[in-house]
PDB file of C-alpha atoms and ligand atoms in Angstrom:
ATOM      1  CA  MET F 208     162.304  77.738  70.318  1.00  0.00           C
ATOM      2  CA  THR F 209     163.978  78.794  66.853  1.00  0.00           C
ATOM      3  CA  ASP F 210     167.316  81.305  67.842  1.00  0.00           C
ATOM      4  CA  ALA F 211     166.912  84.565  66.704  1.00  0.00           C
ATOM      5  CA  PRO F 212     167.892  86.287  64.073  1.00  0.00           C
ATOM      6  CA  THR F 213     171.224  87.499  65.827  1.00  0.00           C
ATOM      7  CA  GLY F 214     172.142  90.524  62.960  1.00  0.00           C
ATOM      8  CA  PRO F 215     169.814  93.637  62.810  1.00  0.00           C
ATOM      9  CA  ARG F 216     167.348  93.861  59.504  1.00  0.00           C
ATOM     10  CA  HIS F 217     167.302  97.034  59.816  1.00  0.00           C
ATOM     11  CA  VAL F 218     170.145 100.215  61.298  1.00  0.00           C
ATOM     12  CA  ALA F 219     169.570 103.760  61.232  1.00  0.00           C
ATOM     13  CA  ILE F 220     172.777 106.204  61.626  1.00  0.00           C
ATOM     14  CA  ILE F 221     172.931 109.922  63.157  1.00  0.00           C
ATOM     15  CA  MET F 222     176.389 110.453  60.863  1.00  0.00           C
ATOM     16  CA  ASP F 223     177.923 112.934  63.084  1.00  0.00           C
ATOM     17  CA  GLY F 224     181.512 114.744  63.287  1.00  0.00           C
ATOM     18  CA  ASN F 225     181.550 116.018  59.872  1.00  0.00           C
ATOM     19  CA  GLY F 226     182.598 119.372  60.713  1.00  0.00           C
ATOM     20  CA  ARG F 227     185.220 118.133  63.100  1.00  0.00           C
ATOM     21  CA  TRP F 228     187.059 115.599  60.548  1.00  0.00           C
ATOM     22  CA  ALA F 229     187.203 119.208  58.919  1.00  0.00           C
ATOM     23  CA  GLN F 230     188.625 121.655  61.322  1.00  0.00           C
ATOM     24  CA  GLN F 231     191.101 118.822  62.446  1.00  0.00           C
ATOM     25  CA  ARG F 232     192.844 119.326  58.798  1.00  0.00           C
ATOM     26  CA  GLY F 233     192.326 122.619  58.714  1.00  0.00           C
ATOM     27  CA  ARG F 234     189.835 122.520  56.066  1.00  0.00           C
ATOM     28  CA  PRO F 235     185.716 124.248  55.326  1.00  0.00           C
ATOM     29  CA  ARG F 236     183.225 121.914  57.419  1.00  0.00           C
ATOM     30  CA  LEU F 237     181.546 121.272  53.155  1.00  0.00           C
ATOM     31  CA  LEU F 238     184.863 119.327  52.843  1.00  0.00           C
ATOM     32  CA  GLY F 239     183.773 116.877  55.707  1.00  0.00           C
ATOM     33  CA  HIS F 240     180.206 117.176  54.487  1.00  0.00           C
ATOM     34  CA  ARG F 241     181.495 115.417  51.127  1.00  0.00           C
ATOM     35  CA  ALA F 242     183.681 113.157  53.339  1.00  0.00           C
ATOM     36  CA  GLY F 243     181.151 112.153  55.047  1.00  0.00           C
ATOM     37  CA  ALA F 244     178.710 111.644  52.006  1.00  0.00           C
ATOM     38  CA  ARG F 245     181.367 109.167  50.643  1.00  0.00           C
ATOM     39  CA  ARG F 246     181.110 106.876  53.670  1.00  0.00           C
ATOM     40  CA  VAL F 247     177.575 106.807  52.688  1.00  0.00           C
ATOM     41  CA  ARG F 248     178.319 104.842  49.998  1.00  0.00           C
ATOM     42  CA  GLU F 249     180.879 102.548  51.177  1.00  0.00           C
ATOM     43  CA  ILE F 250     178.053 101.727  54.281  1.00  0.00           C
ATOM     44  CA  VAL F 251     175.466 101.239  51.757  1.00  0.00           C
ATOM     45  CA  GLU F 252     176.630  98.656  49.981  1.00  0.00           C
ATOM     46  CA  ALA F 253     177.806  96.608  53.182  1.00  0.00           C
ATOM     47  CA  CYS F 254     174.998  96.420  54.175  1.00  0.00           C
ATOM     48  CA  PRO F 255     173.660  93.170  52.238  1.00  0.00           C
ATOM     49  CA  ASP F 256     176.420  90.988  53.370  1.00  0.00           C
ATOM     50  CA  PHE F 257     175.495  91.759  56.440  1.00  0.00           C
ATOM     51  CA  GLY F 258     172.553  91.041  56.283  1.00  0.00           C
ATOM     52  CA  VAL F 259     170.914  94.196  56.854  1.00  0.00           C
ATOM     53  CA  GLU F 260     168.019  95.366  55.076  1.00  0.00           C
ATOM     54  CA  TYR F 261     167.310  98.658  55.991  1.00  0.00           C
ATOM     55  CA  VAL F 262     169.702 101.156  56.617  1.00  0.00           C
ATOM     56  CA  THR F 263     168.553 104.980  57.149  1.00  0.00           C
ATOM     57  CA  ILE F 264     170.508 107.396  57.209  1.00  0.00           C
ATOM     58  CA  PHE F 265     169.997 111.455  59.606  1.00  0.00           C
ATOM     59  CA  ALA F 266     171.134 113.949  56.424  1.00  0.00           C
ATOM     60  CA  PHE F 267     169.483 116.580  57.883  1.00  0.00           C
ATOM     61  CA  SER F 268     167.621 117.283  60.575  1.00  0.00           C
ATOM     62  CA  THR F 269     164.964 120.335  61.506  1.00  0.00           C
ATOM     63  CA  GLU F 270     167.000 122.151  63.602  1.00  0.00           C
ATOM     64  CA  ASN F 271     169.909 122.207  60.972  1.00  0.00           C
ATOM     65  CA  TRP F 272     168.526 125.444  59.581  1.00  0.00           C
ATOM     66  CA  LYS F 273     169.793 127.259  62.235  1.00  0.00           C
ATOM     67  CA  ARG F 274     173.158 126.537  60.776  1.00  0.00           C
ATOM     68  CA  THR F 275     175.117 129.252  58.628  1.00  0.00           C
ATOM     69  CA  GLN F 276     173.539 129.631  54.914  1.00  0.00           C
ATOM     70  CA  ALA F 277     177.096 128.839  53.645  1.00  0.00           C
ATOM     71  CA  GLU F 278     176.019 125.694  54.540  1.00  0.00           C
ATOM     72  CA  VAL F 279     172.965 124.454  54.515  1.00  0.00           C
ATOM     73  CA  SER F 280     172.861 125.853  50.892  1.00  0.00           C
ATOM     74  CA  GLY F 281     176.647 123.841  50.134  1.00  0.00           C
ATOM     75  CA  LEU F 282     174.379 120.942  51.560  1.00  0.00           C
ATOM     76  CA  MET F 283     171.639 120.808  49.977  1.00  0.00           C
ATOM     77  CA  THR F 284     173.963 121.512  46.592  1.00  0.00           C
ATOM     78  CA  LEU F 285     175.774 118.434  48.229  1.00  0.00           C
ATOM     79  CA  PHE F 286     171.986 115.917  48.120  1.00  0.00           C
ATOM     80  CA  ARG F 287     171.708 117.290  44.706  1.00  0.00           C
ATOM     81  CA  ARG F 288     174.645 116.034  43.294  1.00  0.00           C
ATOM     82  CA  TYR F 289     174.757 112.156  45.716  1.00  0.00           C
ATOM     83  CA  ILE F 290     171.291 112.000  44.207  1.00  0.00           C
ATOM     84  CA  GLU F 291     172.089 112.794  40.573  1.00  0.00           C
ATOM     85  CA  GLY F 292     175.626 111.165  41.158  1.00  0.00           C
ATOM     86  CA  GLU F 293     174.966 107.750  42.786  1.00  0.00           C
ATOM     87  CA  ALA F 294     171.795 107.427  41.253  1.00  0.00           C
ATOM     88  CA  GLN F 295     173.369 104.913  38.271  1.00  0.00           C
ATOM     89  CA  ASN F 296     175.186 102.820  41.050  1.00  0.00           C
ATOM     90  CA  LEU F 297     172.217 102.231  43.225  1.00  0.00           C
ATOM     91  CA  LEU F 298     170.880 101.615  40.559  1.00  0.00           C
ATOM     92  CA  LYS F 299     173.242  98.748  39.710  1.00  0.00           C
ATOM     93  CA  GLU F 300     173.187  98.068  43.584  1.00  0.00           C
ATOM     94  CA  GLY F 301     169.648  97.264  44.249  1.00  0.00           C
ATOM     95  CA  VAL F 302     169.140 100.178  46.091  1.00  0.00           C
ATOM     96  CA  ARG F 303     166.068 101.132  46.730  1.00  0.00           C
ATOM     97  CA  VAL F 304     166.389 104.613  48.130  1.00  0.00           C
ATOM     98  CA  ARG F 305     163.357 106.655  49.950  1.00  0.00           C
ATOM     99  CA  PHE F 306     163.196 110.005  51.571  1.00  0.00           C
ATOM    100  CA  ILE F 307     161.090 111.067  54.964  1.00  0.00           C
ATOM    101  CA  GLY F 308     161.009 114.887  56.512  1.00  0.00           C
ATOM    102  CA  ASP F 309     158.961 117.537  56.113  1.00  0.00           C
ATOM    103  CA  ARG F 310     159.949 118.387  51.908  1.00  0.00           C
ATOM    104  CA  VAL F 311     157.925 120.997  51.783  1.00  0.00           C
ATOM    105  CA  ARG F 312     160.587 123.766  52.854  1.00  0.00           C
ATOM    106  CA  LEU F 313     163.348 122.105  50.389  1.00  0.00           C
ATOM    107  CA  ASP F 314     163.828 123.930  46.964  1.00  0.00           C
ATOM    108  CA  LYS F 315     161.466 122.182  44.640  1.00  0.00           C
ATOM    109  CA  LYS F 316     164.541 121.079  42.112  1.00  0.00           C
ATOM    110  CA  LEU F 317     165.757 118.587  45.403  1.00  0.00           C
ATOM    111  CA  ARG F 318     162.342 118.007  45.724  1.00  0.00           C
ATOM    112  CA  ASP F 319     161.756 116.377  41.268  1.00  0.00           C
ATOM    113  CA  LEU F 320     164.870 115.306  41.883  1.00  0.00           C
ATOM    114  CA  MET F 321     163.660 113.104  44.993  1.00  0.00           C
ATOM    115  CA  HIS F 322     160.866 111.925  43.630  1.00  0.00           C
ATOM    116  CA  TRP F 323     163.028 111.250  40.336  1.00  0.00           C
ATOM    117  CA  ILE F 324     165.301 108.502  42.336  1.00  0.00           C
ATOM    118  CA  GLU F 325     162.018 106.870  44.610  1.00  0.00           C
ATOM    119  CA  ALA F 326     160.902 106.275  40.920  1.00  0.00           C
ATOM    120  CA  LEU F 327     164.019 105.414  39.322  1.00  0.00           C
ATOM    121  CA  THR F 328     164.590 103.231  42.435  1.00  0.00           C
ATOM    122  CA  ALA F 329     161.798 101.344  43.256  1.00  0.00           C
ATOM    123  CA  HIS F 330     161.503  97.842  41.891  1.00  0.00           C
ATOM    124  CA  ASN F 331     165.675  97.335  44.038  1.00  0.00           C
ATOM    125  CA  ALA F 332     165.065  95.044  47.017  1.00  0.00           C
ATOM    126  CA  LYS F 333     168.173  94.432  47.666  1.00  0.00           C
ATOM    127  CA  VAL F 334     168.740  96.821  50.731  1.00  0.00           C
ATOM    128  CA  ASN F 335     166.140 100.216  51.785  1.00  0.00           C
ATOM    129  CA  LEU F 336     167.851 102.942  51.871  1.00  0.00           C
ATOM    130  CA  THR F 337     165.296 105.645  53.320  1.00  0.00           C
ATOM    131  CA  ILE F 338     167.276 109.521  53.557  1.00  0.00           C
ATOM    132  CA  ALA F 339     165.963 111.737  57.034  1.00  0.00           C
ATOM    133  CA  LEU F 340     166.346 115.546  55.532  1.00  0.00           C
ATOM    134  CA  ASN F 341     164.617 118.381  56.740  1.00  0.00           C
ATOM    135  CA  TYR F 342     163.269 115.215  59.520  1.00  0.00           C
ATOM    136  CA  GLY F 343     162.614 115.717  62.737  1.00  0.00           C
ATOM    137  CA  GLY F 344     160.994 112.930  65.070  1.00  0.00           C
ATOM    138  CA  ARG F 345     159.039 116.028  66.511  1.00  0.00           C
ATOM    139  CA  ASP F 346     157.855 117.375  63.209  1.00  0.00           C
ATOM    140  CA  GLU F 347     157.228 113.794  62.488  1.00  0.00           C
ATOM    141  CA  VAL F 348     154.628 113.162  64.928  1.00  0.00           C
ATOM    142  CA  ALA F 349     152.874 116.463  64.784  1.00  0.00           C
ATOM    143  CA  ARG F 350     152.117 116.279  60.893  1.00  0.00           C
ATOM    144  CA  ALA F 351     151.092 112.283  61.674  1.00  0.00           C
ATOM    145  CA  THR F 352     148.389 113.474  64.645  1.00  0.00           C
ATOM    146  CA  LYS F 353     147.471 116.229  62.151  1.00  0.00           C
ATOM    147  CA  ARG F 354     145.965 113.689  59.322  1.00  0.00           C
ATOM    148  CA  LEU F 355     145.104 111.876  61.716  1.00  0.00           C
ATOM    149  CA  ALA F 356     143.170 114.787  62.798  1.00  0.00           C
ATOM    150  CA  ARG F 357     142.137 115.225  59.714  1.00  0.00           C
ATOM    151  CA  ASP F 358     140.171 110.905  58.688  1.00  0.00           C
ATOM    152  CA  VAL F 359     138.442 111.521  61.942  1.00  0.00           C
ATOM    153  CA  ALA F 360     137.467 114.885  61.454  1.00  0.00           C
ATOM    154  CA  ALA F 361     135.774 113.562  58.047  1.00  0.00           C
ATOM    155  CA  GLY F 362     134.882 110.459  59.631  1.00  0.00           C
ATOM    156  CA  ARG F 363     136.922 108.553  58.160  1.00  0.00           C
ATOM    157  CA  LEU F 364     138.191 107.558  62.131  1.00  0.00           C
ATOM    158  CA  ASP F 365     136.905 106.315  65.104  1.00  0.00           C
ATOM    159  CA  PRO F 366     138.473 108.318  67.590  1.00  0.00           C
ATOM    160  CA  GLU F 367     138.268 104.848  69.577  1.00  0.00           C
ATOM    161  CA  ASP F 368     140.352 103.316  67.473  1.00  0.00           C
ATOM    162  CA  VAL F 369     143.206 105.442  68.039  1.00  0.00           C
ATOM    163  CA  CYS F 370     146.318 103.106  69.717  1.00  0.00           C
ATOM    164  CA  ASP F 371     150.085 102.759  69.511  1.00  0.00           C
ATOM    165  CA  GLU F 372     149.657 101.008  66.089  1.00  0.00           C
ATOM    166  CA  THR F 373     146.420 103.583  64.332  1.00  0.00           C
ATOM    167  CA  LEU F 374     149.110 106.438  64.587  1.00  0.00           C
ATOM    168  CA  PRO F 375     152.641 104.883  62.953  1.00  0.00           C
ATOM    169  CA  ARG F 376     150.447 104.616  59.754  1.00  0.00           C
ATOM    170  CA  TYR F 377     150.453 108.001  59.778  1.00  0.00           C
ATOM    171  CA  LEU F 378     154.202 108.153  60.541  1.00  0.00           C
ATOM    172  CA  ASP F 379     156.400 109.109  57.385  1.00  0.00           C
ATOM    173  CA  THR F 380     157.643 105.319  58.311  1.00  0.00           C
ATOM    174  CA  HIS F 381     155.019 103.599  57.588  1.00  0.00           C
ATOM    175  CA  VAL F 382     156.320 101.030  54.972  1.00  0.00           C
ATOM    176  CA  LEU F 383     159.394 100.679  57.632  1.00  0.00           C
ATOM    177  CA  PRO F 384     160.380  98.089  60.342  1.00  0.00           C
ATOM    178  CA  ASP F 385     161.417  99.491  63.438  1.00  0.00           C
ATOM    179  CA  PRO F 386     165.270 100.152  63.830  1.00  0.00           C
ATOM    180  CA  ASP F 387     166.756  97.545  65.840  1.00  0.00           C
ATOM    181  CA  LEU F 388     169.829  99.369  66.090  1.00  0.00           C
ATOM    182  CA  VAL F 389     170.309 102.820  65.979  1.00  0.00           C
ATOM    183  CA  ILE F 390     174.402 104.233  66.114  1.00  0.00           C
ATOM    184  CA  ARG F 391     175.601 107.939  66.559  1.00  0.00           C
ATOM    185  CA  THR F 392     179.178 108.445  65.575  1.00  0.00           C
ATOM    186  CA  SER F 393     181.785 111.316  66.377  1.00  0.00           C
ATOM    187  CA  GLY F 394     181.433 110.265  70.521  1.00  0.00           C
ATOM    188  CA  GLU F 395     177.775 111.878  71.379  1.00  0.00           C
ATOM    189  CA  ALA F 396     175.690 110.465  73.482  1.00  0.00           C
ATOM    190  CA  ARG F 397     172.253 112.099  72.835  1.00  0.00           C
ATOM    191  CA  ILE F 398     169.495 111.294  69.345  1.00  0.00           C
ATOM    192  CA  SER F 399     168.503 115.121  68.469  1.00  0.00           C
ATOM    193  CA  ASN F 400     165.059 114.144  67.958  1.00  0.00           C
ATOM    194  CA  PHE F 401     165.519 110.885  65.062  1.00  0.00           C
ATOM    195  CA  LEU F 402     162.414 108.508  65.335  1.00  0.00           C
ATOM    196  CA  LEU F 403     161.688 109.248  67.912  1.00  0.00           C
ATOM    197  CA  TRP F 404     158.777 106.879  67.876  1.00  0.00           C
ATOM    198  CA  GLN F 405     160.120 103.963  65.825  1.00  0.00           C
ATOM    199  CA  SER F 406     163.476 103.306  68.717  1.00  0.00           C
ATOM    200  CA  ALA F 407     161.641 102.655  71.281  1.00  0.00           C
ATOM    201  CA  TYR F 408     162.874  99.373  71.874  1.00  0.00           C
ATOM    202  CA  ALA F 409     166.173 100.002  69.088  1.00  0.00           C
ATOM    203  CA  GLU F 410     169.360  98.810  70.543  1.00  0.00           C
ATOM    204  CA  TYR F 411     172.227 102.358  70.535  1.00  0.00           C
ATOM    205  CA  GLU F 412     175.451 102.556  70.263  1.00  0.00           C
ATOM    206  CA  PHE F 413     177.042 105.965  70.251  1.00  0.00           C
ATOM    207  CA  VAL F 414     181.043 105.227  68.710  1.00  0.00           C
ATOM    208  CA  ASP F 415     183.408 107.624  68.966  1.00  0.00           C
ATOM    209  CA  THR F 416     184.553 107.230  65.277  1.00  0.00           C
ATOM    210  CA  LEU F 417     183.857 110.626  63.571  1.00  0.00           C
ATOM    211  CA  TRP F 418     181.532 109.933  60.431  1.00  0.00           C
ATOM    212  CA  PRO F 419     183.564 110.440  57.733  1.00  0.00           C
ATOM    213  CA  ASP F 420     186.420 108.159  59.104  1.00  0.00           C
ATOM    214  CA  PHE F 421     183.356 105.312  60.073  1.00  0.00           C
ATOM    215  CA  THR F 422     184.165 102.647  57.618  1.00  0.00           C
ATOM    216  CA  ARG F 423     182.977  99.206  56.940  1.00  0.00           C
ATOM    217  CA  ALA F 424     185.165  97.549  59.150  1.00  0.00           C
ATOM    218  CA  ARG F 425     183.884  99.867  62.040  1.00  0.00           C
ATOM    219  CA  PHE F 426     180.544  99.219  60.800  1.00  0.00           C
ATOM    220  CA  GLU F 427     181.038  95.597  60.576  1.00  0.00           C
ATOM    221  CA  GLU F 428     182.433  95.505  64.995  1.00  0.00           C
ATOM    222  CA  VAL F 429     179.100  97.864  65.954  1.00  0.00           C
ATOM    223  CA  LEU F 430     177.236  95.199  64.013  1.00  0.00           C
ATOM    224  CA  ALA F 431     179.529  92.266  65.916  1.00  0.00           C
ATOM    225  CA  ARG F 432     178.393  93.673  69.074  1.00  0.00           C
ATOM    226  CA  TYR F 433     174.384  94.211  68.673  1.00  0.00           C
ATOM    227  CA  GLY F 434     174.532  90.238  68.309  1.00  0.00           C
ATOM    228  CA  GLY F 435     175.449  89.925  71.952  1.00  0.00           C
ATOM    229  CA  ARG F 436     172.682  92.639  72.791  1.00  0.00           C
ATOM    230  CA  ASP F 437     169.931  90.692  75.087  1.00  0.00           C
ATOM    231  CA  ARG F 438     166.233  92.140  73.284  1.00  0.00           C
ATOM    232  CA  ARG F 439     163.892  92.009  75.950  1.00  0.00           C
ATOM    233  CA  PHE F 440     160.706  94.778  74.433  1.00  0.00           C
ATOM    234  CA  GLY F 441     159.541  94.973  77.728  1.00  0.00           C
ATOM    235  CA  GLY F 442     159.961  90.861  78.481  1.00  0.00           C
ATOM    236  CA  VAL F 443     161.620  88.488  80.245  1.00  0.00           C
ATOM    237  CA  ARG F 444     164.385  86.030  79.340  1.00  0.00           C
ATOM    238  CA  ALA F 445     162.681  83.170  77.824  1.00  0.00           C
TER     239      ALA F 445
HETATM  240  C1  FPP K 596     176.312 116.209  61.549  1.00  0.00           C
HETATM  241  O1  FPP K 596     178.134 116.192  61.566  1.00  0.00           O
HETATM  242  C2  FPP K 596     176.395 116.115  59.863  1.00  0.00           C
HETATM  243  C3  FPP K 596     175.513 116.790  59.107  1.00  0.00           C
HETATM  244  C4  FPP K 596     175.019 117.689  59.488  1.00  0.00           C
HETATM  245  C5  FPP K 596     175.043 116.261  57.961  1.00  0.00           C
HETATM  246  C6  FPP K 596     174.992 114.982  57.689  1.00  0.00           C
HETATM  247  C7  FPP K 596     175.362 114.846  55.943  1.00  0.00           C
HETATM  248  C8  FPP K 596     175.936 114.500  55.210  1.00  0.00           C
HETATM  249  C9  FPP K 596     176.877 112.980  55.899  1.00  0.00           C
HETATM  250  C10 FPP K 596     176.433 114.336  53.584  1.00  0.00           C
HETATM  251  C11 FPP K 596     176.020 113.004  53.130  1.00  0.00           C
HETATM  252  C12 FPP K 596     174.757 112.666  52.893  1.00  0.00           C
HETATM  253  C13 FPP K 596     174.016 111.920  52.076  1.00  0.00           C
HETATM  254  C14 FPP K 596     172.588 111.445  51.797  1.00  0.00           C
HETATM  255  C15 FPP K 596     174.717 112.334  51.099  1.00  0.00           C
HETATM  256  P1  FPP K 596     178.187 118.050  62.086  1.00  0.00           P
HETATM  257  O2  FPP K 596     178.166 118.846  60.570  1.00  0.00           O
HETATM  258  O3  FPP K 596     177.060 118.413  63.025  1.00  0.00           O
HETATM  259  O4  FPP K 596     179.805 117.516  62.477  1.00  0.00           O
HETATM  260  P2  FPP K 596     180.233 117.707  63.727  1.00  0.00           P
HETATM  261  O5  FPP K 596     179.376 117.796  64.467  1.00  0.00           O
HETATM  262  O6  FPP K 596     181.415 117.837  64.192  1.00  0.00           O
HETATM  263  O7  FPP K 596     180.472 119.749  63.584  1.00  0.00           O
END
């Protein structure tokens, strides 16, 4: 029997705690989000050193529209600035950028930038960064089901062929492997509608560190703990 690789190939991250980080400093929540954006660069750049090929980050959920208008529009501005400001660095670092989530509700300027950076980095292959923006796991499954139903109605898909291998082809993540490890920062132990289908057999790590404090060293510690996990995917140890 050959040794299985010890590191996760795909890490998904719920970047929680930006608001509290800012609050602890008596600063506006948006400052925490800006600090969080800087951490994204550090963690993405660390991935190749740890053998992580795919990193998927939860930037804005389908539920985050419930926040104040000021916070929502501040976050949208931050996403635009991130794409514009990081483009050259992402290109240089060999990062391929993709987005998952429903783009329809996002403004056109942001949608155009998302499309632009996806095309710009499409030939990169060192790290695959997927940004979940206006993303919700239930919403994704519902949208996938709608597309699948259209194929059935049009006679392109036989209902008898619908199975757990068919549906993922309709998910936003259809080109990505399932996450091996899901990390949530800030001490909350819930998954908040993130990658519900894809994380069926993922390992979870809930860490107390607030996202803006989640350094490369913290990331390395979490990855080391993953190396000790015994993943059986419903089977038994050989
Ligand atoms: C959750 O923390 C965080 C978010 C809803 C936004 C995540 C966004 C970033 C890290 C900004 C940068 C991202 C990119 C892709 C540039 P919270 O605000 O819920 O924190 P709290 O629970 O302490 O209030």
